[in-house]
Structure formats: C-alpha cells, structure tokens
PDB file of C-alpha atoms in Angstrom:
ATOM      1  CA  UNK A  15       0.081  -0.042   0.171  1.00 79.00           C
ATOM      2  CA  UNK A  16       1.029   3.609  -0.634  1.00 77.00           C
ATOM      3  CA  UNK A  17       0.203   6.755   1.202  1.00 80.00           C
ATOM      4  CA  UNK A  18      -1.060   9.507  -0.693  1.00 76.00           C
ATOM      5  CA  UNK A  19      -1.362  13.238   0.436  1.00 76.00           C
ATOM      6  CA  UNK A  20      -3.144  16.082  -1.260  1.00 77.00           C
ATOM      7  CA  UNK A  21      -1.874  19.882  -1.338  1.00 78.00           C
ATOM      8  CA  UNK A  22      -3.628  22.720  -2.716  1.00 79.00           C
ATOM      9  CA  UNK A  23      -1.286  24.486  -5.683  1.00 80.00           C
ATOM     10  CA  UNK A  24      -0.863  28.074  -5.143  1.00 78.00           C
ATOM     11  CA  UNK A  25      -3.462  30.256  -7.297  1.00 79.00           C
ATOM     12  CA  UNK A  26      -5.175  27.130  -8.248  1.00 82.00           C
ATOM     13  CA  UNK A  27      -7.588  26.509  -5.591  1.00 81.00           C
ATOM     14  CA  UNK A  28      -9.779  24.073  -7.744  1.00 83.00           C
ATOM     15  CA  UNK A  29      -6.814  21.822  -8.072  1.00 85.00           C
ATOM     16  CA  UNK A  30      -5.512  19.149  -5.854  1.00 83.00           C
ATOM     17  CA  UNK A  31      -1.712  17.972  -6.330  1.00 85.00           C
ATOM     18  CA  UNK A  32      -1.448  14.382  -5.265  1.00 84.00           C
ATOM     19  CA  UNK A  33       1.585  13.182  -3.890  1.00 82.00           C
ATOM     20  CA  UNK A  34       3.343   9.977  -2.149  1.00 82.00           C
ATOM     21  CA  UNK A  35       5.782  10.519   0.475  1.00 80.00           C
ATOM     22  CA  UNK A  36       8.567  10.423  -2.186  1.00 84.00           C
ATOM     23  CA  UNK A  37       7.252  12.056  -5.306  1.00 84.00           C
ATOM     24  CA  UNK A  38       4.168  14.088  -7.084  1.00 86.00           C
ATOM     25  CA  UNK A  39       1.869  11.933  -9.115  1.00 86.00           C
ATOM     26  CA  UNK A  40       0.469  15.138 -10.771  1.00 89.00           C
ATOM     27  CA  UNK A  41      -2.673  17.367 -10.407  1.00 89.00           C
ATOM     28  CA  UNK A  42      -6.444  16.832 -10.748  1.00 87.00           C
ATOM     29  CA  UNK A  43      -9.488  19.106 -10.629  1.00 87.00           C
ATOM     30  CA  UNK A  44     -11.128  18.493  -7.027  1.00 80.00           C
ATOM     31  CA  UNK A  45     -14.369  17.384  -8.803  1.00 81.00           C
ATOM     32  CA  UNK A  46     -12.292  14.767 -10.760  1.00 79.00           C
ATOM     33  CA  UNK A  47     -11.123  13.243  -7.619  1.00 77.00           C
ATOM     34  CA  UNK A  48     -12.231   9.831  -6.569  1.00 73.00           C
ATOM     35  CA  UNK A  49     -14.898  10.259  -3.843  1.00 72.00           C
ATOM     36  CA  UNK A  50     -12.769   8.546  -1.323  1.00 71.00           C
ATOM     37  CA  UNK A  51      -9.787  10.758  -1.743  1.00 70.00           C
ATOM     38  CA  UNK A  52     -12.149  13.511  -0.523  1.00 66.00           C
ATOM     39  CA  UNK A  53     -11.552  12.541   3.010  1.00 65.00           C
ATOM     40  CA  UNK A  54      -7.858  13.430   2.514  1.00 65.00           C
ATOM     41  CA  UNK A  55      -8.524  16.996   0.988  1.00 66.00           C
ATOM     42  CA  UNK A  56      -6.650  19.790   3.169  1.00 64.00           C
ATOM     43  CA  UNK A  57      -9.329  22.117   2.507  1.00 64.00           C
ATOM     44  CA  UNK A  58     -11.413  20.676   4.986  1.00 64.00           C
ATOM     45  CA  UNK A  59      -8.885  20.314   7.907  1.00 59.00           C
ATOM     46  CA  UNK A  60      -7.317  23.127  10.059  1.00 51.00           C
ATOM     47  CA  UNK A  61      -3.884  24.010  10.305  1.00 50.00           C
ATOM     48  CA  UNK A  62      -3.596  22.237  13.680  1.00 43.00           C
ATOM     49  CA  UNK A  63      -4.834  18.864  12.386  1.00 50.00           C
ATOM     50  CA  UNK A  64      -2.651  16.078  11.440  1.00 55.00           C
ATOM     51  CA  UNK A  65      -1.549  15.851   8.030  1.00 61.00           C
ATOM     52  CA  UNK A  66      -4.414  13.696   6.321  1.00 67.00           C
ATOM     53  CA  UNK A  67      -3.627  11.015   4.028  1.00 69.00           C
ATOM     54  CA  UNK A  68      -4.977   7.884   2.347  1.00 68.00           C
ATOM     55  CA  UNK A  69      -3.479   4.464   1.529  1.00 74.00           C
ATOM     56  CA  UNK A  70      -3.914   2.927  -1.964  1.00 71.00           C
ATOM     57  CA  UNK A  71      -2.914  -0.284  -3.485  1.00 78.00           C
ATOM     58  CA  UNK A  72      -0.784  -0.363  -6.722  1.00 82.00           C
ATOM     59  CA  UNK A  73      -3.734  -0.656  -9.109  1.00 82.00           C
ATOM     60  CA  UNK A  74      -5.244   2.694  -7.729  1.00 79.00           C
ATOM     61  CA  UNK A  75      -2.149   4.060  -7.819  1.00 77.00           C
ATOM     62  CA  UNK A  76      -1.352   3.578 -11.581  1.00 86.00           C
ATOM     63  CA  UNK A  77      -4.855   4.703 -12.386  1.00 87.00           C
ATOM     64  CA  UNK A  78      -4.178   8.013 -10.594  1.00 85.00           C
ATOM     65  CA  UNK A  79      -0.929   8.341 -12.135  1.00 88.00           C
ATOM     66  CA  UNK A  80      -2.775   7.963 -15.801  1.00 91.00           C
ATOM     67  CA  UNK A  81      -5.630  10.296 -14.838  1.00 90.00           C
ATOM     68  CA  UNK A  82      -2.914  12.878 -13.901  1.00 91.00           C
ATOM     69  CA  UNK A  83      -1.199  12.562 -16.960  1.00 94.00           C
ATOM     70  CA  UNK A  84      -4.355  12.631 -18.908  1.00 94.00           C
ATOM     71  CA  UNK A  85      -5.544  16.000 -17.321  1.00 94.00           C
ATOM     72  CA  UNK A  86      -1.750  17.642 -17.942  1.00 95.00           C
ATOM     73  CA  UNK A  87      -1.961  16.378 -21.590  1.00 96.00           C
ATOM     74  CA  UNK A  88      -5.468  17.836 -22.204  1.00 94.00           C
ATOM     75  CA  UNK A  89      -4.406  21.141 -20.872  1.00 94.00           C
ATOM     76  CA  UNK A  90      -1.137  21.166 -23.006  1.00 96.00           C
ATOM     77  CA  UNK A  91      -3.351  20.342 -26.059  1.00 96.00           C
ATOM     78  CA  UNK A  92      -5.611  23.309 -25.431  1.00 95.00           C
ATOM     79  CA  UNK A  93      -2.682  25.589 -25.000  1.00 96.00           C
ATOM     80  CA  UNK A  94      -1.232  24.506 -28.184  1.00 95.00           C
ATOM     81  CA  UNK A  95      -4.389  24.809 -29.994  1.00 94.00           C
ATOM     82  CA  UNK A  96      -4.459  28.635 -29.888  1.00 88.00           C
ATOM     83  CA  UNK A  97      -1.112  29.334 -31.566  1.00 91.00           C
ATOM     84  CA  UNK A  98       2.215  27.865 -32.246  1.00 94.00           C
ATOM     85  CA  UNK A  99       4.157  27.688 -29.152  1.00 95.00           C
ATOM     86  CA  UNK A 100       7.840  26.516 -28.120  1.00 96.00           C
ATOM     87  CA  UNK A 101       9.070  23.929 -25.622  1.00 96.00           C
ATOM     88  CA  UNK A 102       9.942  26.905 -23.129  1.00 96.00           C
ATOM     89  CA  UNK A 103       6.376  28.398 -23.230  1.00 96.00           C
ATOM     90  CA  UNK A 104       4.684  24.870 -22.650  1.00 96.00           C
ATOM     91  CA  UNK A 105       7.103  24.113 -19.648  1.00 96.00           C
ATOM     92  CA  UNK A 106       6.317  27.573 -18.156  1.00 95.00           C
ATOM     93  CA  UNK A 107       2.676  26.868 -18.794  1.00 95.00           C
ATOM     94  CA  UNK A 108       2.505  23.453 -17.194  1.00 94.00           C
ATOM     95  CA  UNK A 109       4.626  24.509 -14.305  1.00 92.00           C
ATOM     96  CA  UNK A 110       1.956  26.815 -13.292  1.00 91.00           C
ATOM     97  CA  UNK A 111      -0.335  23.817 -12.738  1.00 90.00           C
ATOM     98  CA  UNK A 112       2.270  22.279 -10.685  1.00 90.00           C
ATOM     99  CA  UNK A 113       2.827  19.518 -13.105  1.00 93.00           C
ATOM    100  CA  UNK A 114       5.758  17.245 -12.193  1.00 92.00           C
ATOM    101  CA  UNK A 115       9.008  17.945 -14.115  1.00 93.00           C
ATOM    102  CA  UNK A 116       9.380  14.353 -15.282  1.00 92.00           C
ATOM    103  CA  UNK A 117       5.703  14.364 -16.663  1.00 94.00           C
ATOM    104  CA  UNK A 118       6.372  17.883 -18.404  1.00 96.00           C
ATOM    105  CA  UNK A 119       9.144  16.325 -20.296  1.00 95.00           C
ATOM    106  CA  UNK A 120       7.007  13.236 -21.230  1.00 95.00           C
ATOM    107  CA  UNK A 121       4.403  15.409 -22.544  1.00 97.00           C
ATOM    108  CA  UNK A 122       6.910  17.674 -24.473  1.00 97.00           C
ATOM    109  CA  UNK A 123       8.483  14.534 -26.096  1.00 96.00           C
ATOM    110  CA  UNK A 124       5.067  13.318 -26.878  1.00 96.00           C
ATOM    111  CA  UNK A 125       3.850  16.515 -28.414  1.00 96.00           C
ATOM    112  CA  UNK A 126       6.758  16.919 -30.671  1.00 96.00           C
ATOM    113  CA  UNK A 127       6.390  13.122 -32.022  1.00 96.00           C
ATOM    114  CA  UNK A 128       2.908  14.019 -32.693  1.00 95.00           C
ATOM    115  CA  UNK A 129       3.981  17.317 -34.631  1.00 95.00           C
ATOM    116  CA  UNK A 130       1.987  19.431 -32.373  1.00 95.00           C
ATOM    117  CA  UNK A 131       4.999  20.899 -30.826  1.00 96.00           C
ATOM    118  CA  UNK A 132       8.353  22.032 -32.766  1.00 95.00           C
ATOM    119  CA  UNK A 133      10.829  24.631 -32.002  1.00 96.00           C
ATOM    120  CA  UNK A 134      12.055  24.736 -35.511  1.00 96.00           C
ATOM    121  CA  UNK A 135       8.595  25.327 -36.854  1.00 95.00           C
ATOM    122  CA  UNK A 136       8.205  27.938 -34.327  1.00 96.00           C
ATOM    123  CA  UNK A 137      11.525  29.607 -35.320  1.00 96.00           C
ATOM    124  CA  UNK A 138      10.670  29.506 -39.272  1.00 94.00           C
ATOM    125  CA  UNK A 139       7.173  31.241 -38.736  1.00 94.00           C
ATOM    126  CA  UNK A 140       8.503  33.758 -36.007  1.00 95.00           C
ATOM    127  CA  UNK A 141      11.287  34.970 -38.511  1.00 93.00           C
ATOM    128  CA  UNK A 142       8.882  35.257 -41.394  1.00 91.00           C
ATOM    129  CA  UNK A 143       6.233  37.316 -39.527  1.00 92.00           C
ATOM    130  CA  UNK A 144       8.979  39.608 -38.245  1.00 91.00           C
ATOM    131  CA  UNK A 145      10.376  40.115 -41.751  1.00 89.00           C
ATOM    132  CA  UNK A 146       7.296  41.448 -42.819  1.00 87.00           C
ATOM    133  CA  UNK A 147       6.972  43.645 -39.579  1.00 86.00           C
ATOM    134  CA  UNK A 148      10.569  44.915 -40.669  1.00 86.00           C
ATOM    135  CA  UNK A 149      12.548  43.571 -37.738  1.00 88.00           C
ATOM    136  CA  UNK A 150      16.167  43.202 -37.839  1.00 88.00           C
ATOM    137  CA  UNK A 151      18.128  39.956 -37.506  1.00 89.00           C
ATOM    138  CA  UNK A 152      19.151  41.263 -34.102  1.00 89.00           C
ATOM    139  CA  UNK A 153      15.897  41.839 -32.948  1.00 90.00           C
ATOM    140  CA  UNK A 154      14.577  38.589 -34.085  1.00 93.00           C
ATOM    141  CA  UNK A 155      17.631  36.724 -32.677  1.00 93.00           C
ATOM    142  CA  UNK A 156      17.110  38.391 -29.232  1.00 93.00           C
ATOM    143  CA  UNK A 157      13.397  37.471 -29.086  1.00 94.00           C
ATOM    144  CA  UNK A 158      13.738  34.072 -30.066  1.00 96.00           C
ATOM    145  CA  UNK A 159      16.507  33.452 -27.534  1.00 95.00           C
ATOM    146  CA  UNK A 160      14.135  34.947 -24.767  1.00 95.00           C
ATOM    147  CA  UNK A 161      12.108  31.823 -26.010  1.00 95.00           C
ATOM    148  CA  UNK A 162      14.990  29.775 -25.153  1.00 94.00           C
ATOM    149  CA  UNK A 163      15.561  28.398 -28.671  1.00 95.00           C
ATOM    150  CA  UNK A 164      18.814  26.854 -29.309  1.00 95.00           C
ATOM    151  CA  UNK A 165      21.401  29.363 -30.885  1.00 94.00           C
ATOM    152  CA  UNK A 166      22.375  27.193 -33.314  1.00 95.00           C
ATOM    153  CA  UNK A 167      18.797  26.734 -34.884  1.00 96.00           C
ATOM    154  CA  UNK A 168      18.217  30.369 -34.647  1.00 95.00           C
ATOM    155  CA  UNK A 169      21.250  30.958 -36.734  1.00 93.00           C
ATOM    156  CA  UNK A 170      20.526  28.278 -39.403  1.00 94.00           C
ATOM    157  CA  UNK A 171      16.888  29.709 -39.735  1.00 94.00           C
ATOM    158  CA  UNK A 172      18.009  33.242 -40.100  1.00 93.00           C
ATOM    159  CA  UNK A 173      20.695  32.495 -42.685  1.00 90.00           C
ATOM    160  CA  UNK A 174      17.767  30.460 -44.775  1.00 89.00           C
ATOM    161  CA  UNK A 175      15.114  33.186 -44.356  1.00 86.00           C
ATOM    162  CA  UNK A 176      16.495  36.499 -43.848  1.00 85.00           C
ATOM    163  CA  UNK A 177      18.422  37.126 -47.084  1.00 85.00           C
ATOM    164  CA  UNK A 178      20.572  40.115 -47.764  1.00 84.00           C
ATOM    165  CA  UNK A 179      17.918  41.179 -50.379  1.00 86.00           C
ATOM    166  CA  UNK A 180      15.257  41.092 -47.554  1.00 85.00           C
ATOM    167  CA  UNK A 181      17.168  43.006 -45.330  1.00 85.00           C
ATOM    168  CA  UNK A 182      17.928  45.927 -47.931  1.00 87.00           C
ATOM    169  CA  UNK A 183      14.049  45.967 -48.546  1.00 87.00           C
ATOM    170  CA  UNK A 184      13.489  46.287 -44.716  1.00 88.00           C
ATOM    171  CA  UNK A 185      15.955  49.073 -44.283  1.00 89.00           C
ATOM    172  CA  UNK A 186      14.506  50.771 -47.343  1.00 89.00           C
ATOM    173  CA  UNK A 187      11.057  50.796 -45.901  1.00 89.00           C
ATOM    174  CA  UNK A 188      12.221  51.952 -42.253  1.00 90.00           C
ATOM    175  CA  UNK A 189      14.456  54.612 -43.767  1.00 90.00           C
ATOM    176  CA  UNK A 190      11.907  55.937 -46.100  1.00 90.00           C
ATOM    177  CA  UNK A 191       9.394  56.050 -43.021  1.00 89.00           C
ATOM    178  CA  UNK A 192      12.027  57.395 -40.619  1.00 90.00           C
ATOM    179  CA  UNK A 193      12.940  60.287 -42.965  1.00 89.00           C
ATOM    180  CA  UNK A 194       9.599  61.367 -43.639  1.00 89.00           C
ATOM    181  CA  UNK A 195       8.858  61.581 -39.802  1.00 88.00           C
ATOM    182  CA  UNK A 196      11.985  63.689 -39.132  1.00 87.00           C
ATOM    183  CA  UNK A 197      13.243  65.672 -42.327  1.00 84.00           C
ATOM    184  CA  UNK A 198      11.854  68.895 -41.008  1.00 87.00           C
ATOM    185  CA  UNK A 199      14.220  68.846 -38.368  1.00 86.00           C
ATOM    186  CA  UNK A 200      17.087  69.497 -40.858  1.00 85.00           C
ATOM    187  CA  UNK A 201      19.699  67.589 -42.463  1.00 85.00           C
ATOM    188  CA  UNK A 202      22.106  66.847 -39.572  1.00 88.00           C
ATOM    189  CA  UNK A 203      19.413  66.189 -37.060  1.00 89.00           C
ATOM    190  CA  UNK A 204      17.205  63.895 -39.192  1.00 88.00           C
ATOM    191  CA  UNK A 205      20.472  61.907 -39.683  1.00 88.00           C
ATOM    192  CA  UNK A 206      21.214  61.477 -36.170  1.00 90.00           C
ATOM    193  CA  UNK A 207      17.481  60.451 -35.293  1.00 90.00           C
ATOM    194  CA  UNK A 208      17.233  57.963 -38.248  1.00 90.00           C
ATOM    195  CA  UNK A 209      20.538  56.651 -37.681  1.00 91.00           C
ATOM    196  CA  UNK A 210      19.765  56.143 -33.744  1.00 92.00           C
ATOM    197  CA  UNK A 211      16.378  54.575 -34.277  1.00 90.00           C
ATOM    198  CA  UNK A 212      17.959  52.116 -36.907  1.00 91.00           C
ATOM    199  CA  UNK A 213      21.103  51.305 -34.428  1.00 88.00           C
ATOM    200  CA  UNK A 214      18.433  50.637 -31.506  1.00 89.00           C
ATOM    201  CA  UNK A 215      16.657  48.277 -33.876  1.00 86.00           C
ATOM    202  CA  UNK A 216      19.784  46.329 -34.461  1.00 86.00           C
ATOM    203  CA  UNK A 217      21.098  47.400 -37.809  1.00 88.00           C
ATOM    204  CA  UNK A 218      24.733  48.012 -38.114  1.00 87.00           C
ATOM    205  CA  UNK A 219      25.985  51.528 -39.145  1.00 88.00           C
ATOM    206  CA  UNK A 220      27.937  50.279 -42.302  1.00 87.00           C
ATOM    207  CA  UNK A 221      24.457  48.540 -43.329  1.00 86.00           C
ATOM    208  CA  UNK A 222      22.556  51.754 -43.505  1.00 87.00           C
ATOM    209  CA  UNK A 223      24.877  54.496 -43.837  1.00 88.00           C
ATOM    210  CA  UNK A 224      25.016  54.995 -47.400  1.00 89.00           C
ATOM    211  CA  UNK A 225      21.338  54.460 -48.231  1.00 88.00           C
ATOM    212  CA  UNK A 226      20.112  56.876 -45.278  1.00 88.00           C
ATOM    213  CA  UNK A 227      22.388  59.602 -46.618  1.00 86.00           C
ATOM    214  CA  UNK A 228      20.855  59.167 -50.171  1.00 87.00           C
ATOM    215  CA  UNK A 229      17.221  59.045 -48.900  1.00 84.00           C
ATOM    216  CA  UNK A 230      17.800  62.355 -46.741  1.00 85.00           C
ATOM    217  CA  UNK A 231      19.414  64.000 -49.734  1.00 81.00           C
ATOM    218  CA  UNK A 232      16.644  62.927 -52.154  1.00 81.00           C
ATOM    219  CA  UNK A 233      14.130  64.230 -49.728  1.00 77.00           C
ATOM    220  CA  UNK A 234      15.902  67.630 -49.244  1.00 70.00           C
ATOM    221  CA  UNK A 235      15.762  67.859 -53.345  1.00 65.00           C
ATOM    222  CA  UNK A 236      12.100  67.311 -53.568  1.00 57.00           C
TER     223      UNK A 236
END
C-alpha cells in the first residue's frame, strides 16, 4: 500500500496535487478526484490537524497516475491549439499547474512526436512574421533567445530566410518612414534621429549609412 497526500497548488484552488511520500503523481481538479480521496482534502482540515493521507493499492496508484497524465496532456493540447508555441512556453505553462517535471518532459516529447510542438517550426514562422514587420536579424535573434530556442537553430533559420535582399528591402522601408517623420528637423538632426532609431533596432551603421544619406539627400531635393 502507498500513502497518498493532497495539497492545494498556489493560485489554483480548484486543483489538488496528489503526492506520495517520495514524489508527485500530478494534479487533478477537485471534482475529478475519486470520492474516497475527498476525506484527505486539506481544505477540510485546520492548520492544527495532522496531515491527512490515504493508503491505496498499486492498481489505484497507477490509475491515478494515468488520470493525472491525461489531465496534464489535455491542458497542453488546449494551450497548443491557440497558437504555435515553444518548448519553453509549454514548460512554463505546465509548471503553473504544478505538473511534475518528469511528466512535463514526457508530455513535450509526446507532443513533438505528434508534430503538435516544434521549436524549428516556431522559429521559421517567427522569422517570417518579423521580416514582414521590418524587424532586424538582431531583434529577431534576441526575441527567440528569450524563448530559449537553441542558438544554432536560430542562426540556421536566419541564414535560410533572412537574405541580404530582404534586409535591404526592410532597411529601405524603415528609412523611408523615418526620413518622412524627421526631415523637417534638418539634414543633420534628421540623420542623427534616423541613425539612432536604426541602430536601436539592431542594424549596423555600415549597413544603412549610404542608403540613409541618399534618402535624406533625395528628400531635401524634392
């Protein structure tokens, strides 16, 4: 027989974490617990009471493990259904429900095998979307690193999808917009403001210097 304890996850009062003395089996909504488990619910006990517990046989233990795994899997599927996610996103999401670490890793491996989750696919889509939004390679790289995407994968996908041609198209669009907004400040001030904005976006000075000078010159001649 195995001792079972229930605890209430922080900020998830409707859930109960189910633990043995050694490890966590997972979490379940209180309403989904077998009725016999309710007697060990800590919500019905006072702080001065002894820690309540149940004793269950091996069959019941395995059934609870499976039920907890199914609950966590369904939570993950609901989360993945809304938009493309990364392993880091999913890990962070499941941890909020106090899903055990081993269970999280099993679920992520399962989701990847089913093609529901892919850091590679996320990276490709993220780069494409941010190219359309005129983001620099450095901006994209920084944001993907925050998602704990592997650096080699980021570099590989940037090389594939962020070509020199696309970079120059983006620079031209950004510079046109910046020059229109700042040309009234005069040539020198306009150049400084535009150059600062481009630098902050992650573009290198040598990449935009000539084009920026040309665009300002053309605007002043109009």
